[in-house]
């Protein structure tokens, strides 16, 4: 196996694997250095028959501890927003662009693990896992949650503020019929006094996603 300096998960992704084998292989991924500090790989979860894939950025603190995507506060909010937009959250496949939690320890905050956004290099290293997941799910729609998820699909030039809330052609090679981008649910949690308005924007974008399903 190549070392983590290769920044590429490809050698760890078994070809033609079923979802269980992929999940098992992902648990041992050393395709970039993020595996070193994270508790575990957080692979996608949900129905392979799902028409919608919800794509986040990377696991947060709680997801890292529990080994499941979107099980913390952002996930709770996302489920509520999906249901409000007529997307059944139990009929989705939920995953992240990067499968390990990236953080820094802040001593002055009682050694709290503070989320750090992944770099483009880390996004690209992890991309083979997303490709393998989408190959099995073959969704009608990928909902990119936030700028980083958008960049993972379309590259560094992607601007979620410009592209959100419309039905986008999928990038080359993406096994989905369409993409809708929106803000990350944690942006709602951080919105303070504007929280209701920011949440309504998320739901509106998710309604576009629901409407795009054939
Ligand atoms: N934020 C994400 O992008 N993904 C998770 O799984 C949790 C929080």
Tab-separated table of C-alpha atoms and ligand atoms in Angstrom:
chain	number	residue	atom	x	y	z
A	1	UNK	CA	0.000	0.000	0.000
A	2	UNK	CA	1.272	3.499	-0.777
A	3	UNK	CA	1.850	5.840	2.160
A	4	UNK	CA	-0.530	8.653	3.097
A	5	UNK	CA	1.686	11.153	1.284
A	6	UNK	CA	0.100	9.829	-1.920
A	7	UNK	CA	-3.186	11.619	-1.016
A	8	UNK	CA	-5.279	9.122	-2.912
A	9	UNK	CA	-7.789	6.604	-1.571
A	10	UNK	CA	-7.879	4.659	-4.857
A	11	UNK	CA	-5.604	1.805	-3.702
A	12	UNK	CA	-7.891	1.204	-0.708
A	13	UNK	CA	-11.152	1.029	-2.689
A	14	UNK	CA	-11.933	-2.564	-3.700
A	15	UNK	CA	-13.194	-2.843	-7.260
A	16	UNK	CA	-16.717	-4.126	-7.837
A	17	UNK	CA	-17.376	-4.251	-4.089
A	18	UNK	CA	-20.756	-4.313	-2.425
A	19	UNK	CA	-21.578	-1.687	0.159
A	20	UNK	CA	-20.560	-3.803	3.176
A	21	UNK	CA	-17.167	-4.558	1.654
A	22	UNK	CA	-16.671	-0.894	0.807
A	23	UNK	CA	-17.513	0.124	4.358
A	24	UNK	CA	-15.082	-2.429	5.762
A	25	UNK	CA	-12.300	-1.342	3.408
A	26	UNK	CA	-12.946	2.337	4.172
A	27	UNK	CA	-12.379	1.597	7.861
A	28	UNK	CA	-8.735	0.931	7.004
A	29	UNK	CA	-8.242	3.833	4.592
A	30	UNK	CA	-4.923	5.633	4.888
A	31	UNK	CA	-5.308	7.525	1.638
A	32	UNK	CA	-4.466	10.843	3.305
A	33	UNK	CA	-3.105	11.804	6.733
A	34	UNK	CA	-6.525	12.565	8.265
A	35	UNK	CA	-6.922	8.953	9.432
A	36	UNK	CA	-4.180	9.513	12.002
A	37	UNK	CA	-6.033	11.827	14.382
A	38	UNK	CA	-9.625	10.801	13.726
A	39	UNK	CA	-11.293	8.134	15.863
A	40	UNK	CA	-12.589	6.200	12.879
A	41	UNK	CA	-13.740	6.401	9.277
A	42	UNK	CA	-17.308	7.651	8.992
A	43	UNK	CA	-18.735	6.014	5.897
A	44	UNK	CA	-22.093	6.792	4.278
A	45	UNK	CA	-25.382	5.384	5.565
A	46	UNK	CA	-28.808	4.870	4.126
A	47	UNK	CA	-30.788	3.093	1.473
A	48	UNK	CA	-29.053	1.958	-1.679
A	49	UNK	CA	-32.428	2.409	-3.391
A	50	UNK	CA	-32.533	6.077	-2.324
A	51	UNK	CA	-33.291	8.615	-5.040
A	52	UNK	CA	-31.428	11.321	-3.153
A	53	UNK	CA	-27.893	11.403	-1.812
A	54	UNK	CA	-27.231	14.076	0.811
A	55	UNK	CA	-23.568	15.046	0.628
A	56	UNK	CA	-21.998	16.835	3.584
A	57	UNK	CA	-18.474	18.047	4.140
A	58	UNK	CA	-16.880	15.783	6.707
A	59	UNK	CA	-17.903	14.138	9.989
A	60	UNK	CA	-18.113	16.394	13.019
A	61	UNK	CA	-17.104	15.636	16.584
A	62	UNK	CA	-20.130	13.458	17.381
A	63	UNK	CA	-20.032	11.667	14.048
A	64	UNK	CA	-16.353	10.871	14.638
A	65	UNK	CA	-17.167	9.342	18.020
A	66	UNK	CA	-20.264	7.442	16.863
A	67	UNK	CA	-19.053	6.416	13.406
A	68	UNK	CA	-22.214	7.587	11.622
A	69	UNK	CA	-22.745	10.633	9.392
A	70	UNK	CA	-24.968	13.520	10.493
A	71	UNK	CA	-25.897	12.191	13.933
A	72	UNK	CA	-25.136	15.493	15.714
A	73	UNK	CA	-27.061	18.807	15.829
A	74	UNK	CA	-26.523	19.597	12.127
A	75	UNK	CA	-27.927	16.188	11.226
A	76	UNK	CA	-30.993	16.693	13.381
A	77	UNK	CA	-31.679	20.009	11.699
A	78	UNK	CA	-31.076	18.502	8.267
A	79	UNK	CA	-33.633	15.759	8.879
A	80	UNK	CA	-36.225	18.331	9.918
A	81	UNK	CA	-35.519	20.531	6.889
A	82	UNK	CA	-35.729	17.531	4.521
A	83	UNK	CA	-39.053	16.424	5.961
A	84	UNK	CA	-40.400	19.968	5.628
A	85	UNK	CA	-39.308	20.008	1.986
A	86	UNK	CA	-41.050	16.662	1.304
A	87	UNK	CA	-37.821	14.654	1.113
A	88	UNK	CA	-38.232	11.633	3.375
A	89	UNK	CA	-34.985	11.641	5.385
A	90	UNK	CA	-35.281	7.886	5.869
A	91	UNK	CA	-35.296	7.427	2.114
A	92	UNK	CA	-31.947	9.100	1.462
A	93	UNK	CA	-28.330	7.988	1.423
A	94	UNK	CA	-26.237	10.318	3.580
A	95	UNK	CA	-22.503	10.696	3.236
A	96	UNK	CA	-19.638	13.171	3.356
A	97	UNK	CA	-17.061	14.384	0.852
A	98	UNK	CA	-14.327	13.504	3.373
A	99	UNK	CA	-14.706	10.437	5.570
A	100	UNK	CA	-12.452	11.427	8.497
A	101	UNK	CA	-12.965	14.243	11.013
A	102	UNK	CA	-10.405	17.016	10.622
A	103	UNK	CA	-9.930	19.191	13.670
A	104	UNK	CA	-7.523	21.157	15.791
A	105	UNK	CA	-7.286	20.995	19.569
A	106	UNK	CA	-7.938	24.341	21.191
A	107	UNK	CA	-6.164	24.359	24.527
A	108	UNK	CA	-7.833	27.555	25.703
A	109	UNK	CA	-11.244	25.959	25.184
A	110	UNK	CA	-10.610	22.956	27.402
A	111	UNK	CA	-8.944	20.970	24.614
A	112	UNK	CA	-12.074	21.025	22.518
A	113	UNK	CA	-11.771	19.524	19.059
A	114	UNK	CA	-12.565	22.353	16.676
A	115	UNK	CA	-13.577	21.438	13.122
A	116	UNK	CA	-11.154	22.461	10.363
A	117	UNK	CA	-12.308	22.509	6.744
A	118	UNK	CA	-10.659	19.931	4.498
A	119	UNK	CA	-8.263	21.116	1.794
A	120	UNK	CA	-8.851	20.500	-1.898
A	121	UNK	CA	-6.108	17.882	-1.729
A	122	UNK	CA	-7.964	16.008	1.014
A	123	UNK	CA	-11.242	16.295	-0.904
A	124	UNK	CA	-9.664	14.876	-3.993
A	125	UNK	CA	-7.914	12.081	-2.035
A	126	UNK	CA	-11.257	10.948	-0.593
A	127	UNK	CA	-13.236	11.285	-3.830
A	128	UNK	CA	-12.838	7.613	-4.884
A	129	UNK	CA	-15.028	6.596	-1.922
A	130	UNK	CA	-17.801	8.923	-3.038
A	131	UNK	CA	-17.500	7.636	-6.607
A	132	UNK	CA	-17.838	4.067	-5.319
A	133	UNK	CA	-20.864	4.957	-3.173
A	134	UNK	CA	-22.610	6.771	-6.032
A	135	UNK	CA	-21.907	3.815	-8.313
A	136	UNK	CA	-23.943	1.613	-5.968
A	137	UNK	CA	-26.728	4.082	-5.167
A	138	UNK	CA	-27.003	5.698	-8.625
A	139	UNK	CA	-29.258	8.447	-7.266
A	140	UNK	CA	-31.436	10.750	-9.308
A	141	UNK	CA	-30.117	13.659	-7.319
A	142	UNK	CA	-27.143	14.638	-5.194
A	143	UNK	CA	-27.782	17.478	-2.753
A	144	UNK	CA	-24.472	19.215	-2.051
A	145	UNK	CA	-24.638	20.659	1.464
A	146	UNK	CA	-22.372	23.677	1.580
A	147	UNK	CA	-19.423	25.072	-0.320
A	148	UNK	CA	-17.049	22.216	0.451
A	149	UNK	CA	-19.450	19.550	-0.837
A	150	UNK	CA	-19.907	21.681	-3.968
A	151	UNK	CA	-16.155	21.974	-4.439
A	152	UNK	CA	-15.795	18.216	-3.993
A	153	UNK	CA	-18.075	17.791	-7.025
A	154	UNK	CA	-17.240	20.779	-9.245
A	155	UNK	CA	-13.774	21.898	-8.152
A	156	UNK	CA	-12.367	24.926	-6.430
A	157	UNK	CA	-14.294	27.488	-8.514
A	158	UNK	CA	-17.660	26.382	-7.126
A	159	UNK	CA	-19.555	29.141	-5.305
A	160	UNK	CA	-22.506	27.907	-3.293
A	161	UNK	CA	-23.892	31.450	-2.962
A	162	UNK	CA	-24.240	31.622	-6.761
A	163	UNK	CA	-25.289	28.056	-7.500
A	164	UNK	CA	-27.628	27.220	-4.638
A	165	UNK	CA	-31.260	26.459	-5.217
A	166	UNK	CA	-31.131	25.485	-8.878
A	167	UNK	CA	-30.908	22.165	-10.634
A	168	UNK	CA	-27.352	21.719	-11.945
A	169	UNK	CA	-25.986	19.316	-14.538
A	170	UNK	CA	-23.828	16.740	-12.807
A	171	UNK	CA	-20.078	17.074	-13.321
A	172	UNK	CA	-18.439	14.601	-15.727
A	173	UNK	CA	-18.268	11.105	-14.309
A	174	UNK	CA	-20.725	11.658	-11.457
A	175	UNK	CA	-23.288	8.856	-11.381
A	176	UNK	CA	-26.349	10.989	-10.685
A	177	UNK	CA	-28.855	12.680	-12.976
A	178	UNK	CA	-28.600	16.103	-11.364
A	179	UNK	CA	-27.206	18.105	-8.451
A	180	UNK	CA	-28.810	20.757	-6.251
A	181	UNK	CA	-26.545	22.760	-3.950
A	182	UNK	CA	-27.575	24.494	-0.779
A	183	UNK	CA	-26.008	25.798	2.408
A	184	UNK	CA	-24.630	23.473	5.045
A	185	UNK	CA	-27.122	22.877	7.886
A	186	UNK	CA	-24.545	24.033	10.414
A	187	UNK	CA	-24.730	27.497	8.794
A	188	UNK	CA	-28.272	27.649	10.202
A	189	UNK	CA	-26.996	26.701	13.658
A	190	UNK	CA	-24.428	29.513	13.458
A	191	UNK	CA	-26.865	32.110	12.104
A	192	UNK	CA	-27.823	33.702	15.434
A	193	UNK	CA	-30.665	36.199	15.055
A	194	UNK	CA	-31.107	35.293	11.365
A	195	UNK	CA	-31.643	31.659	12.102
A	196	UNK	CA	-35.264	31.455	10.922
A	197	UNK	CA	-34.456	33.182	7.650
A	198	UNK	CA	-31.383	31.043	6.954
A	199	UNK	CA	-33.339	27.893	7.793
A	200	UNK	CA	-36.150	28.945	5.427
A	201	UNK	CA	-33.529	29.339	2.680
A	202	UNK	CA	-32.278	25.805	3.291
A	203	UNK	CA	-35.824	24.424	3.120
A	204	UNK	CA	-36.515	26.401	-0.080
A	205	UNK	CA	-33.435	24.890	-1.756
A	206	UNK	CA	-34.437	21.408	-0.593
A	207	UNK	CA	-37.888	21.992	-2.110
A	208	UNK	CA	-36.153	22.626	-5.439
A	209	UNK	CA	-34.397	19.297	-4.936
A	210	UNK	CA	-37.694	17.546	-4.160
A	211	UNK	CA	-39.249	19.116	-7.254
A	212	UNK	CA	-36.410	17.875	-9.441
A	213	UNK	CA	-37.179	14.241	-8.685
A	214	UNK	CA	-38.861	12.731	-11.727
B	1	LIG	N1	-21.334	18.002	9.110
B	1	LIG	C1	-21.123	17.311	7.965
B	1	LIG	O1	-20.825	17.883	6.929
B	1	LIG	N2	-21.252	16.003	8.010
B	1	LIG	C2	-21.587	15.320	9.096
B	1	LIG	O2	-21.681	14.093	9.020
B	1	LIG	C3	-21.817	16.058	10.260
B	1	LIG	C4	-21.682	17.391	10.269
